[in-house]
PDB file of C-alpha atoms in Angstrom:
ATOM      1  CA  MET A  29      -1.223   0.041 -14.836  1.00  0.00           C
ATOM      2  CA  PRO A  30      -2.275  -3.609 -15.057  1.00  0.00           C
ATOM      3  CA  GLU A  31      -2.112  -4.378 -11.339  1.00  0.00           C
ATOM      4  CA  SER A  32      -5.615  -3.027 -10.705  1.00  0.00           C
ATOM      5  CA  THR A  33      -7.209  -5.428 -13.160  1.00  0.00           C
ATOM      6  CA  ALA A  34      -5.467  -8.748 -12.464  1.00  0.00           C
ATOM      7  CA  GLN A  35      -8.180 -10.280 -10.315  1.00  0.00           C
ATOM      8  CA  SER A  36     -10.180 -13.495  -9.830  1.00  0.00           C
ATOM      9  CA  THR A  37     -13.576 -14.506  -8.509  1.00  0.00           C
ATOM     10  CA  GLN A  38     -12.624 -17.965  -7.310  1.00  0.00           C
ATOM     11  CA  THR A  39     -13.207 -19.573  -3.928  1.00  0.00           C
ATOM     12  CA  THR A  40     -13.189 -17.634  -0.687  1.00  0.00           C
ATOM     13  CA  SER A  41     -11.485 -18.634   2.545  1.00  0.00           C
ATOM     14  CA  PRO A  42     -12.935 -16.830   5.586  1.00  0.00           C
ATOM     15  CA  SER A  43     -10.937 -16.243   8.753  1.00  0.00           C
ATOM     16  CA  SER A  44     -12.220 -16.900  12.234  1.00  0.00           C
ATOM     17  CA  SER A  45     -14.315 -13.720  12.190  1.00  0.00           C
ATOM     18  CA  GLY A  46     -16.386 -15.089   9.321  1.00  0.00           C
ATOM     19  CA  THR A  47     -17.140 -11.626   7.895  1.00  0.00           C
ATOM     20  CA  ALA A  48     -16.527 -10.036   4.524  1.00  0.00           C
ATOM     21  CA  GLN A  49     -13.951  -7.732   6.120  1.00  0.00           C
ATOM     22  CA  PHE A  50     -11.549 -10.597   6.660  1.00  0.00           C
ATOM     23  CA  ARG A  51     -12.231 -12.942   3.768  1.00  0.00           C
ATOM     24  CA  ARG A  52      -9.287 -13.828   1.538  1.00  0.00           C
ATOM     25  CA  GLU A  53      -9.969 -15.208  -1.898  1.00  0.00           C
ATOM     26  CA  THR A  54      -7.941 -18.189  -3.079  1.00  0.00           C
ATOM     27  CA  SER A  55      -7.861 -20.172  -6.282  1.00  0.00           C
ATOM     28  CA  ALA A  56      -8.599 -23.890  -6.512  1.00  0.00           C
ATOM     29  CA  LYS A  57      -4.829 -24.427  -6.159  1.00  0.00           C
ATOM     30  CA  GLY A  58      -4.656 -22.488  -2.911  1.00  0.00           C
ATOM     31  CA  GLU A  59      -3.225 -19.326  -4.468  1.00  0.00           C
ATOM     32  CA  PHE A  60      -4.094 -15.959  -2.940  1.00  0.00           C
ATOM     33  CA  VAL A  61      -6.176 -13.746  -5.265  1.00  0.00           C
ATOM     34  CA  ARG A  62      -6.454 -10.031  -4.588  1.00  0.00           C
ATOM     35  CA  GLN A  63      -9.929  -8.511  -4.505  1.00  0.00           C
ATOM     36  CA  ALA A  64     -10.873  -6.198  -7.380  1.00  0.00           C
ATOM     37  CA  ASN A  65     -11.168  -2.465  -6.746  1.00  0.00           C
ATOM     38  CA  ARG A  66     -14.878  -1.630  -6.515  1.00  0.00           C
ATOM     39  CA  PHE A  67     -14.823   2.176  -6.890  1.00  0.00           C
ATOM     40  CA  THR A  68     -12.789   3.434  -9.831  1.00  0.00           C
ATOM     41  CA  GLU A  69     -13.973   6.974 -10.602  1.00  0.00           C
ATOM     42  CA  ARG A  70     -11.193   9.403 -11.425  1.00  0.00           C
ATOM     43  CA  ILE A  71     -10.682  13.020 -10.390  1.00  0.00           C
ATOM     44  CA  THR A  72      -9.209  14.899 -13.332  1.00  0.00           C
ATOM     45  CA  ALA A  73      -7.812  18.369 -13.899  1.00  0.00           C
ATOM     46  CA  ASP A  74     -10.308  19.210 -16.652  1.00  0.00           C
ATOM     47  CA  GLY A  75     -13.243  17.414 -15.065  1.00  0.00           C
ATOM     48  CA  SER A  76     -13.742  15.192 -18.111  1.00  0.00           C
ATOM     49  CA  SER A  77     -14.099  12.189 -15.794  1.00  0.00           C
ATOM     50  CA  GLY A  78     -17.140  13.764 -14.181  1.00  0.00           C
ATOM     51  CA  ARG A  79     -15.140  14.841 -11.139  1.00  0.00           C
ATOM     52  CA  LYS A  80     -12.845  17.842 -11.243  1.00  0.00           C
ATOM     53  CA  VAL A  81      -9.734  18.500  -9.191  1.00  0.00           C
ATOM     54  CA  GLU A  82     -10.762  20.843  -6.402  1.00  0.00           C
ATOM     55  CA  PRO A  83      -8.768  21.748  -3.274  1.00  0.00           C
ATOM     56  CA  GLY A  84     -10.573  20.951  -0.040  1.00  0.00           C
ATOM     57  CA  ARG A  85     -13.114  18.690  -1.719  1.00  0.00           C
ATOM     58  CA  TYR A  86     -11.652  15.215  -1.186  1.00  0.00           C
ATOM     59  CA  ARG A  87     -10.393  13.256   1.811  1.00  0.00           C
ATOM     60  CA  LEU A  88      -7.796  10.498   1.592  1.00  0.00           C
ATOM     61  CA  ILE A  89      -8.478   7.700   4.067  1.00  0.00           C
ATOM     62  CA  TRP A  90      -5.456   5.584   4.918  1.00  0.00           C
ATOM     63  CA  SER A  91      -4.004   3.252   7.514  1.00  0.00           C
ATOM     64  CA  ARG A  92      -0.407   3.640   8.622  1.00  0.00           C
ATOM     65  CA  ALA A  93      -0.229  -0.146   8.577  1.00  0.00           C
ATOM     66  CA  CYS A  94      -1.358  -0.749   4.976  1.00  0.00           C
ATOM     67  CA  PRO A  95       1.306  -0.707   2.228  1.00  0.00           C
ATOM     68  CA  TRP A  96      -1.231   0.131  -0.510  1.00  0.00           C
ATOM     69  CA  ALA A  97      -2.530   3.135   1.428  1.00  0.00           C
ATOM     70  CA  HIS A  98       0.981   4.098   2.527  1.00  0.00           C
ATOM     71  CA  ARG A  99       1.877   4.772  -1.121  1.00  0.00           C
ATOM     72  CA  ALA A 100      -0.820   7.432  -1.389  1.00  0.00           C
ATOM     73  CA  ALA A 101       0.201   9.151   1.855  1.00  0.00           C
ATOM     74  CA  ILE A 102       3.846   9.295   0.717  1.00  0.00           C
ATOM     75  CA  VAL A 103       2.990  10.697  -2.723  1.00  0.00           C
ATOM     76  CA  ARG A 104       0.614  13.268  -1.185  1.00  0.00           C
ATOM     77  CA  ARG A 105       3.409  14.481   1.078  1.00  0.00           C
ATOM     78  CA  LEU A 106       6.188  14.417  -1.526  1.00  0.00           C
ATOM     79  CA  LEU A 107       4.038  16.537  -3.859  1.00  0.00           C
ATOM     80  CA  GLY A 108       3.007  18.972  -1.138  1.00  0.00           C
ATOM     81  CA  LEU A 109      -0.725  18.262  -1.325  1.00  0.00           C
ATOM     82  CA  GLU A 110      -1.322  18.256   2.449  1.00  0.00           C
ATOM     83  CA  ASP A 111      -3.393  21.458   2.364  1.00  0.00           C
ATOM     84  CA  VAL A 112      -5.226  20.407  -0.792  1.00  0.00           C
ATOM     85  CA  ILE A 113      -6.389  16.876   0.061  1.00  0.00           C
ATOM     86  CA  SER A 114      -7.240  16.198   3.708  1.00  0.00           C
ATOM     87  CA  LEU A 115      -6.129  13.006   5.445  1.00  0.00           C
ATOM     88  CA  GLY A 116      -8.148  10.642   7.630  1.00  0.00           C
ATOM     89  CA  THR A 117      -6.422   7.824   9.516  1.00  0.00           C
ATOM     90  CA  VAL A 118      -8.051   4.567  10.576  1.00  0.00           C
ATOM     91  CA  ASP A 119      -7.014   2.369  13.479  1.00  0.00           C
ATOM     92  CA  PRO A 120      -4.607  -0.452  12.546  1.00  0.00           C
ATOM     93  CA  ILE A 121      -6.837  -2.932  14.386  1.00  0.00           C
ATOM     94  CA  ARG A 122     -10.113  -3.725  12.644  1.00  0.00           C
ATOM     95  CA  ASP A 123     -13.164  -5.301  14.213  1.00  0.00           C
ATOM     96  CA  GLU A 124     -15.913  -7.251  12.446  1.00  0.00           C
ATOM     97  CA  ARG A 125     -16.998  -4.083  10.620  1.00  0.00           C
ATOM     98  CA  GLY A 126     -13.524  -3.373   9.295  1.00  0.00           C
ATOM     99  CA  TRP A 127     -11.483  -0.169   9.319  1.00  0.00           C
ATOM    100  CA  ARG A 128     -12.581   2.118  12.140  1.00  0.00           C
ATOM    101  CA  PHE A 129     -11.881   5.719  13.155  1.00  0.00           C
ATOM    102  CA  SER A 130     -11.209   4.919  16.800  1.00  0.00           C
ATOM    103  CA  LEU A 131      -8.044   7.058  16.808  1.00  0.00           C
ATOM    104  CA  ASP A 132     -10.214  10.198  16.497  1.00  0.00           C
ATOM    105  CA  PRO A 133     -12.117  11.914  19.333  1.00  0.00           C
ATOM    106  CA  ASP A 134     -15.444  10.143  19.966  1.00  0.00           C
ATOM    107  CA  GLY A 135     -14.362   7.418  17.514  1.00  0.00           C
ATOM    108  CA  ARG A 136     -15.578   9.342  14.461  1.00  0.00           C
ATOM    109  CA  ASP A 137     -13.772  10.847  11.507  1.00  0.00           C
ATOM    110  CA  PRO A 138     -13.955  14.606  12.225  1.00  0.00           C
ATOM    111  CA  VAL A 139     -14.759  15.495   8.602  1.00  0.00           C
ATOM    112  CA  LEU A 140     -16.952  12.617   7.402  1.00  0.00           C
ATOM    113  CA  GLY A 141     -18.636  11.995  10.758  1.00  0.00           C
ATOM    114  CA  VAL A 142     -18.524   8.205  10.388  1.00  0.00           C
ATOM    115  CA  GLU A 143     -17.254   5.585  12.823  1.00  0.00           C
ATOM    116  CA  PHE A 144     -16.325   3.039  10.143  1.00  0.00           C
ATOM    117  CA  LEU A 145     -15.130   3.427   6.575  1.00  0.00           C
ATOM    118  CA  SER A 146     -17.714   0.784   5.697  1.00  0.00           C
ATOM    119  CA  GLU A 147     -20.410   3.428   6.310  1.00  0.00           C
ATOM    120  CA  SER A 148     -19.090   5.433   3.376  1.00  0.00           C
ATOM    121  CA  TYR A 149     -18.863   2.286   1.243  1.00  0.00           C
ATOM    122  CA  LEU A 150     -22.457   1.323   1.954  1.00  0.00           C
ATOM    123  CA  ALA A 151     -23.686   4.872   1.402  1.00  0.00           C
ATOM    124  CA  THR A 152     -22.071   4.693  -2.040  1.00  0.00           C
ATOM    125  CA  ASP A 153     -23.193   1.121  -2.811  1.00  0.00           C
ATOM    126  CA  PRO A 154     -25.807  -0.249  -0.381  1.00  0.00           C
ATOM    127  CA  GLY A 155     -25.342  -3.739  -1.814  1.00  0.00           C
ATOM    128  CA  TYR A 156     -21.569  -3.864  -1.361  1.00  0.00           C
ATOM    129  CA  GLU A 157     -20.408  -7.103   0.276  1.00  0.00           C
ATOM    130  CA  GLY A 158     -16.661  -7.111  -0.348  1.00  0.00           C
ATOM    131  CA  ARG A 159     -13.832  -6.102   1.947  1.00  0.00           C
ATOM    132  CA  VAL A 160     -13.547  -2.390   2.725  1.00  0.00           C
ATOM    133  CA  THR A 161     -10.077  -1.249   1.706  1.00  0.00           C
ATOM    134  CA  VAL A 162      -7.702   1.662   2.057  1.00  0.00           C
ATOM    135  CA  PRO A 163      -6.675   3.929   0.479  1.00  0.00           C
ATOM    136  CA  SER A 164     -10.043   5.417  -0.362  1.00  0.00           C
ATOM    137  CA  LEU A 165     -10.707   8.912  -1.660  1.00  0.00           C
ATOM    138  CA  VAL A 166     -14.006  10.214  -0.296  1.00  0.00           C
ATOM    139  CA  ASP A 167     -15.977  13.268  -1.397  1.00  0.00           C
ATOM    140  CA  GLU A 168     -16.203  15.451   1.710  1.00  0.00           C
ATOM    141  CA  ARG A 169     -19.488  17.037   0.626  1.00  0.00           C
ATOM    142  CA  SER A 170     -21.471  13.886  -0.077  1.00  0.00           C
ATOM    143  CA  GLY A 171     -19.529  11.409   2.063  1.00  0.00           C
ATOM    144  CA  LEU A 172     -19.438   9.011  -0.894  1.00  0.00           C
ATOM    145  CA  VAL A 173     -16.400   7.003  -1.977  1.00  0.00           C
ATOM    146  CA  VAL A 174     -14.940   8.217  -5.266  1.00  0.00           C
ATOM    147  CA  THR A 175     -12.217   5.604  -5.669  1.00  0.00           C
ATOM    148  CA  ASN A 176     -10.341   2.840  -3.880  1.00  0.00           C
ATOM    149  CA  ASP A 177      -8.277   2.137  -7.019  1.00  0.00           C
ATOM    150  CA  TYR A 178      -4.914   2.369  -5.252  1.00  0.00           C
ATOM    151  CA  PRO A 179      -2.594   2.222  -8.320  1.00  0.00           C
ATOM    152  CA  ARG A 180      -4.564   4.926 -10.122  1.00  0.00           C
ATOM    153  CA  ILE A 181      -4.849   7.212  -7.082  1.00  0.00           C
ATOM    154  CA  THR A 182      -1.110   7.876  -6.878  1.00  0.00           C
ATOM    155  CA  LEU A 183      -0.689   8.305 -10.624  1.00  0.00           C
ATOM    156  CA  ASP A 184      -3.481  10.876 -10.673  1.00  0.00           C
ATOM    157  CA  LEU A 185      -1.979  12.748  -7.735  1.00  0.00           C
ATOM    158  CA  SER A 186       1.161  13.106  -9.842  1.00  0.00           C
ATOM    159  CA  THR A 187      -0.518  14.030 -13.124  1.00  0.00           C
ATOM    160  CA  GLU A 188      -3.986  15.505 -12.541  1.00  0.00           C
ATOM    161  CA  TRP A 189      -3.158  17.568  -9.434  1.00  0.00           C
ATOM    162  CA  LYS A 190      -0.022  19.222 -10.863  1.00  0.00           C
ATOM    163  CA  ALA A 191      -1.406  22.750 -10.537  1.00  0.00           C
ATOM    164  CA  PHE A 192      -1.291  22.313  -6.760  1.00  0.00           C
ATOM    165  CA  HIS A 193       2.106  20.646  -6.367  1.00  0.00           C
ATOM    166  CA  LYS A 194       4.567  22.505  -4.156  1.00  0.00           C
ATOM    167  CA  PRO A 195       7.508  24.273  -5.812  1.00  0.00           C
ATOM    168  CA  GLY A 196      10.270  21.790  -6.521  1.00  0.00           C
ATOM    169  CA  ALA A 197       8.045  18.742  -6.087  1.00  0.00           C
ATOM    170  CA  PRO A 198       9.480  15.626  -7.754  1.00  0.00           C
ATOM    171  CA  ASP A 199       7.945  14.417 -10.992  1.00  0.00           C
ATOM    172  CA  LEU A 200       7.179  10.882  -9.899  1.00  0.00           C
ATOM    173  CA  TYR A 201       5.597   9.861 -13.211  1.00  0.00           C
ATOM    174  CA  PRO A 202       7.503  11.734 -15.951  1.00  0.00           C
ATOM    175  CA  GLU A 203       6.213  11.234 -19.474  1.00  0.00           C
ATOM    176  CA  ASP A 204       9.554  10.072 -20.865  1.00  0.00           C
ATOM    177  CA  LEU A 205       9.787   7.240 -18.319  1.00  0.00           C
ATOM    178  CA  ARG A 206       6.161   6.133 -18.017  1.00  0.00           C
ATOM    179  CA  ALA A 207       6.449   3.009 -20.134  1.00  0.00           C
ATOM    180  CA  GLU A 208       9.476   1.800 -18.165  1.00  0.00           C
ATOM    181  CA  ILE A 209       7.939   2.776 -14.817  1.00  0.00           C
ATOM    182  CA  ASP A 210       4.815   0.787 -15.727  1.00  0.00           C
ATOM    183  CA  GLU A 211       6.878  -2.233 -16.747  1.00  0.00           C
ATOM    184  CA  VAL A 212       9.071  -2.263 -13.624  1.00  0.00           C
ATOM    185  CA  ALA A 213       6.164  -1.521 -11.277  1.00  0.00           C
ATOM    186  CA  ASP A 214       4.132  -4.361 -12.778  1.00  0.00           C
ATOM    187  CA  LEU A 215       6.938  -6.869 -12.153  1.00  0.00           C
ATOM    188  CA  ILE A 216       7.307  -5.594  -8.595  1.00  0.00           C
ATOM    189  CA  PHE A 217       3.561  -5.765  -7.993  1.00  0.00           C
ATOM    190  CA  HIS A 218       3.148  -9.389  -9.021  1.00  0.00           C
ATOM    191  CA  ASP A 219       6.292 -10.783  -7.413  1.00  0.00           C
ATOM    192  CA  VAL A 220       6.973  -8.474  -4.444  1.00  0.00           C
ATOM    193  CA  ASN A 221       4.106  -6.162  -3.396  1.00  0.00           C
ATOM    194  CA  ASN A 222       1.479  -8.842  -3.913  1.00  0.00           C
ATOM    195  CA  GLY A 223       4.045 -11.650  -3.771  1.00  0.00           C
ATOM    196  CA  VAL A 224       4.431 -11.416  -0.006  1.00  0.00           C
ATOM    197  CA  TYR A 225       0.649 -11.777   0.337  1.00  0.00           C
ATOM    198  CA  LYS A 226       0.680 -14.751  -2.023  1.00  0.00           C
ATOM    199  CA  CYS A 227       3.170 -16.353   0.360  1.00  0.00           C
ATOM    200  CA  GLY A 228       1.316 -15.412   3.520  1.00  0.00           C
ATOM    201  CA  PHE A 229      -2.198 -16.355   2.437  1.00  0.00           C
ATOM    202  CA  ALA A 230      -1.410 -19.441   0.367  1.00  0.00           C
ATOM    203  CA  THR A 231      -3.403 -22.449   1.530  1.00  0.00           C
ATOM    204  CA  THR A 232      -1.308 -25.162  -0.157  1.00  0.00           C
ATOM    205  CA  GLN A 233       2.397 -25.935  -0.019  1.00  0.00           C
ATOM    206  CA  ASP A 234       2.795 -25.702  -3.802  1.00  0.00           C
ATOM    207  CA  ALA A 235       1.128 -22.265  -3.968  1.00  0.00           C
ATOM    208  CA  TYR A 236       3.313 -20.998  -1.136  1.00  0.00           C
ATOM    209  CA  GLU A 237       6.571 -22.302  -2.577  1.00  0.00           C
ATOM    210  CA  SER A 238       5.799 -20.942  -6.037  1.00  0.00           C
ATOM    211  CA  ALA A 239       5.146 -17.477  -4.615  1.00  0.00           C
ATOM    212  CA  TYR A 240       8.216 -17.712  -2.369  1.00  0.00           C
ATOM    213  CA  ASP A 241      10.493 -18.594  -5.282  1.00  0.00           C
ATOM    214  CA  ALA A 242       9.111 -15.757  -7.433  1.00  0.00           C
ATOM    215  CA  LEU A 243       9.480 -13.270  -4.572  1.00  0.00           C
ATOM    216  CA  PHE A 244      13.133 -13.976  -3.879  1.00  0.00           C
ATOM    217  CA  ALA A 245      14.036 -14.265  -7.559  1.00  0.00           C
ATOM    218  CA  ARG A 246      12.630 -10.752  -8.001  1.00  0.00           C
ATOM    219  CA  LEU A 247      14.403  -9.424  -4.898  1.00  0.00           C
ATOM    220  CA  ASP A 248      17.676 -10.809  -6.280  1.00  0.00           C
ATOM    221  CA  TRP A 249      16.883  -9.089  -9.592  1.00  0.00           C
ATOM    222  CA  LEU A 250      16.268  -5.808  -7.762  1.00  0.00           C
ATOM    223  CA  GLU A 251      19.477  -6.197  -5.755  1.00  0.00           C
ATOM    224  CA  ASP A 252      21.381  -6.499  -9.021  1.00  0.00           C
ATOM    225  CA  ARG A 253      19.479  -3.666 -10.776  1.00  0.00           C
ATOM    226  CA  LEU A 254      20.143  -1.209  -7.953  1.00  0.00           C
ATOM    227  CA  ARG A 255      23.811  -2.079  -7.616  1.00  0.00           C
ATOM    228  CA  GLY A 256      24.823   0.469 -10.233  1.00  0.00           C
ATOM    229  CA  GLN A 257      22.111   3.134  -9.893  1.00  0.00           C
ATOM    230  CA  ARG A 258      20.506   5.027  -7.045  1.00  0.00           C
ATOM    231  CA  TYR A 259      16.846   4.459  -7.987  1.00  0.00           C
ATOM    232  CA  LEU A 260      14.914   1.927 -10.030  1.00  0.00           C
ATOM    233  CA  LEU A 261      14.887   4.205 -13.076  1.00  0.00           C
ATOM    234  CA  GLY A 262      18.393   5.629 -12.678  1.00  0.00           C
ATOM    235  CA  ASP A 263      19.015   8.905 -10.858  1.00  0.00           C
ATOM    236  CA  ARG A 264      15.361   9.983 -10.503  1.00  0.00           C
ATOM    237  CA  LEU A 265      12.950   9.072  -7.717  1.00  0.00           C
ATOM    238  CA  THR A 266       9.747   7.802  -9.318  1.00  0.00           C
ATOM    239  CA  GLU A 267       6.419   6.128  -8.596  1.00  0.00           C
ATOM    240  CA  ALA A 268       8.124   2.739  -8.941  1.00  0.00           C
ATOM    241  CA  ASP A 269      10.403   3.471  -5.983  1.00  0.00           C
ATOM    242  CA  VAL A 270       7.487   4.489  -3.786  1.00  0.00           C
ATOM    243  CA  ARG A 271       5.669   1.260  -4.631  1.00  0.00           C
ATOM    244  CA  LEU A 272       8.673  -0.891  -3.789  1.00  0.00           C
ATOM    245  CA  PHE A 273       9.518   0.997  -0.601  1.00  0.00           C
ATOM    246  CA  THR A 274       6.232   0.295   1.167  1.00  0.00           C
ATOM    247  CA  THR A 275       6.886  -3.444   0.914  1.00  0.00           C
ATOM    248  CA  LEU A 276      10.578  -3.231   1.804  1.00  0.00           C
ATOM    249  CA  VAL A 277       9.921  -1.193   4.950  1.00  0.00           C
ATOM    250  CA  ARG A 278       7.489  -3.883   6.204  1.00  0.00           C
ATOM    251  CA  PHE A 279       9.562  -6.856   5.139  1.00  0.00           C
ATOM    252  CA  ASP A 280      11.676  -7.642   8.190  1.00  0.00           C
ATOM    253  CA  ALA A 281       9.014  -6.492  10.661  1.00  0.00           C
ATOM    254  CA  VAL A 282       6.148  -8.621   9.337  1.00  0.00           C
ATOM    255  CA  TYR A 283       6.609 -10.402   6.007  1.00  0.00           C
ATOM    256  CA  HIS A 284       9.770 -12.314   6.955  1.00  0.00           C
ATOM    257  CA  GLY A 285       8.124 -14.123   9.855  1.00  0.00           C
ATOM    258  CA  HIS A 286       4.372 -13.595   9.675  1.00  0.00           C
ATOM    259  CA  PHE A 287       4.114 -14.334   5.927  1.00  0.00           C
ATOM    260  CA  LYS A 288       6.915 -16.957   5.915  1.00  0.00           C
ATOM    261  CA  CYS A 289       9.102 -14.936   3.515  1.00  0.00           C
ATOM    262  CA  ASN A 290      12.165 -16.134   5.353  1.00  0.00           C
ATOM    263  CA  ARG A 291      14.980 -16.956   2.952  1.00  0.00           C
ATOM    264  CA  ASN A 292      16.643 -13.824   4.266  1.00  0.00           C
ATOM    265  CA  LYS A 293      15.813 -10.383   5.622  1.00  0.00           C
ATOM    266  CA  ILE A 294      16.181  -7.121   3.703  1.00  0.00           C
ATOM    267  CA  THR A 295      18.890  -6.146   6.197  1.00  0.00           C
ATOM    268  CA  GLU A 296      20.828  -9.155   4.845  1.00  0.00           C
ATOM    269  CA  MET A 297      20.713  -7.897   1.233  1.00  0.00           C
ATOM    270  CA  PRO A 298      23.322  -5.100   1.208  1.00  0.00           C
ATOM    271  CA  VAL A 299      22.138  -3.164  -1.852  1.00  0.00           C
ATOM    272  CA  LEU A 300      18.402  -3.327  -1.116  1.00  0.00           C
ATOM    273  CA  TRP A 301      19.015  -2.462   2.526  1.00  0.00           C
ATOM    274  CA  ALA A 302      21.041   0.637   1.598  1.00  0.00           C
ATOM    275  CA  TYR A 303      18.426   1.609  -1.022  1.00  0.00           C
ATOM    276  CA  ALA A 304      15.580   1.199   1.481  1.00  0.00           C
ATOM    277  CA  ARG A 305      17.420   3.377   4.037  1.00  0.00           C
ATOM    278  CA  ASP A 306      18.042   5.993   1.348  1.00  0.00           C
ATOM    279  CA  LEU A 307      14.299   6.215   0.672  1.00  0.00           C
ATOM    280  CA  PHE A 308      13.406   6.117   4.373  1.00  0.00           C
ATOM    281  CA  GLN A 309      15.683   9.100   5.006  1.00  0.00           C
ATOM    282  CA  THR A 310      14.200  11.106   2.112  1.00  0.00           C
ATOM    283  CA  PRO A 311      12.085  13.994   3.498  1.00  0.00           C
ATOM    284  CA  GLY A 312       8.417  13.091   3.144  1.00  0.00           C
ATOM    285  CA  ILE A 313       8.910   9.333   3.342  1.00  0.00           C
ATOM    286  CA  GLY A 314      10.382   8.114   6.625  1.00  0.00           C
ATOM    287  CA  GLU A 315       8.076  10.231   8.774  1.00  0.00           C
ATOM    288  CA  THR A 316       5.072   8.366   7.355  1.00  0.00           C
ATOM    289  CA  VAL A 317       6.334   5.010   8.686  1.00  0.00           C
ATOM    290  CA  ASP A 318       4.893   3.627  11.943  1.00  0.00           C
ATOM    291  CA  PHE A 319       6.393   0.246  12.806  1.00  0.00           C
ATOM    292  CA  ASP A 320       4.187  -0.193  15.863  1.00  0.00           C
ATOM    293  CA  GLN A 321       0.963   0.161  13.870  1.00  0.00           C
ATOM    294  CA  ILE A 322       2.347  -2.016  11.085  1.00  0.00           C
ATOM    295  CA  LYS A 323       3.093  -4.886  13.474  1.00  0.00           C
ATOM    296  CA  ARG A 324      -0.114  -4.542  15.459  1.00  0.00           C
ATOM    297  CA  HIS A 325      -2.195  -4.679  12.282  1.00  0.00           C
ATOM    298  CA  TYR A 326      -0.621  -7.743  10.691  1.00  0.00           C
ATOM    299  CA  TYR A 327      -0.159  -9.817  13.833  1.00  0.00           C
ATOM    300  CA  GLY A 328      -3.385  -8.626  15.441  1.00  0.00           C
ATOM    301  CA  THR A 329      -5.883  -9.030  12.596  1.00  0.00           C
ATOM    302  CA  HIS A 330      -4.761 -12.060  10.568  1.00  0.00           C
ATOM    303  CA  HIS A 331      -6.256 -14.579  12.980  1.00  0.00           C
ATOM    304  CA  MET A 332      -5.990 -17.496  10.554  1.00  0.00           C
ATOM    305  CA  ILE A 333      -2.198 -17.025  10.479  1.00  0.00           C
ATOM    306  CA  ASN A 334      -1.610 -15.788  14.041  1.00  0.00           C
ATOM    307  CA  PRO A 335      -4.528 -16.985  16.193  1.00  0.00           C
ATOM    308  CA  THR A 336      -2.971 -15.832  19.479  1.00  0.00           C
ATOM    309  CA  GLY A 337      -2.681 -12.213  18.314  1.00  0.00           C
ATOM    310  CA  VAL A 338       0.700 -11.915  20.044  1.00  0.00           C
ATOM    311  CA  VAL A 339       2.770  -9.091  18.511  1.00  0.00           C
ATOM    312  CA  PRO A 340       6.570  -9.558  18.440  1.00  0.00           C
ATOM    313  CA  LYS A 341       8.740  -6.941  20.150  1.00  0.00           C
ATOM    314  CA  GLY A 342      11.376  -6.947  17.397  1.00  0.00           C
ATOM    315  CA  PRO A 343      13.047  -6.321  15.134  1.00  0.00           C
ATOM    316  CA  ASP A 344      15.344  -3.466  16.112  1.00  0.00           C
ATOM    317  CA  THR A 345      14.497  -0.601  13.737  1.00  0.00           C
ATOM    318  CA  SER A 346      17.290   1.790  14.736  1.00  0.00           C
ATOM    319  CA  GLY A 347      19.285   0.813  11.634  1.00  0.00           C
ATOM    320  CA  TRP A 348      16.882   2.709   9.369  1.00  0.00           C
ATOM    321  CA  THR A 349      18.562   5.995  10.289  1.00  0.00           C
ATOM    322  CA  THR A 350      22.148   4.859   9.758  1.00  0.00           C
ATOM    323  CA  PRO A 351      24.130   6.249   6.774  1.00  0.00           C
ATOM    324  CA  HIS A 352      23.210   4.564   3.495  1.00  0.00           C
ATOM    325  CA  GLY A 353      26.077   5.716   1.284  1.00  0.00           C
ATOM    326  CA  ARG A 354      23.964   6.047  -1.862  1.00  0.00           C
ATOM    327  CA  GLY A 355      23.876   9.828  -2.232  1.00  0.00           C
TER     328      GLY A 355
END
């Protein structure tokens, strides 16, 4: 999918911490530019990539707060790969060294033995100076990062790890729909998934308003598309739905206010709100959502946007479990 390659190397705007962990790249026009994925090895069923699918060999590092990592955790659970690929969870609050394992006993990942994900990054590339990101798949034996290529990770879980899917697991990337899934997911990436960040991290009014207009035009398009069908590709849950969900579930809690995406809330868009609740209530999805960690991460680490670090008490999230009427 093209989202992993649409990058830039233009100017950098550091936050108050002044470290690589918190830098945000922007263009000369003040537009947010997402950092390129540094580690892009693949783990394949036949091992032709140099790394072969092997149960118990790899560890998925994620944050409950991060939408890009959240995708991988959802797909892992939907496919029943919990006993095949282990899961390590970082704290939603990063310090100057980035994602940390302070939720674990003694502040170390119990499998990798590291305090910070950056240790694995630097063991893999001692000269690495970019931001450390999740999700990351790490080789448990060597402690080295295999990939942080978030769009490819979930596709490979669906296609290369099929031999280990649970009985009845959904086919999230079926061959007959791949071209359409790629097309829809690419539109969603640019305007919605990354669009909220382009609003939140814009450093000029024009860049912000351009991203804002594209975001809500796409949300209106999605509202219309989903009016007559249950999922983005009809009656089948696919990778595209997972990718959209992780932005929708964060929208009212953080993007609406924190990132200034405030034309309206998702709860004020009847079709998208029902669709989001439908996905939330799907076994394997809603239980991966942690609104507390989501809010603490965004409001507590983006010091350039929220210098006080105060985390809002709202919104009320009880509506996520109300009937959605889309079955």
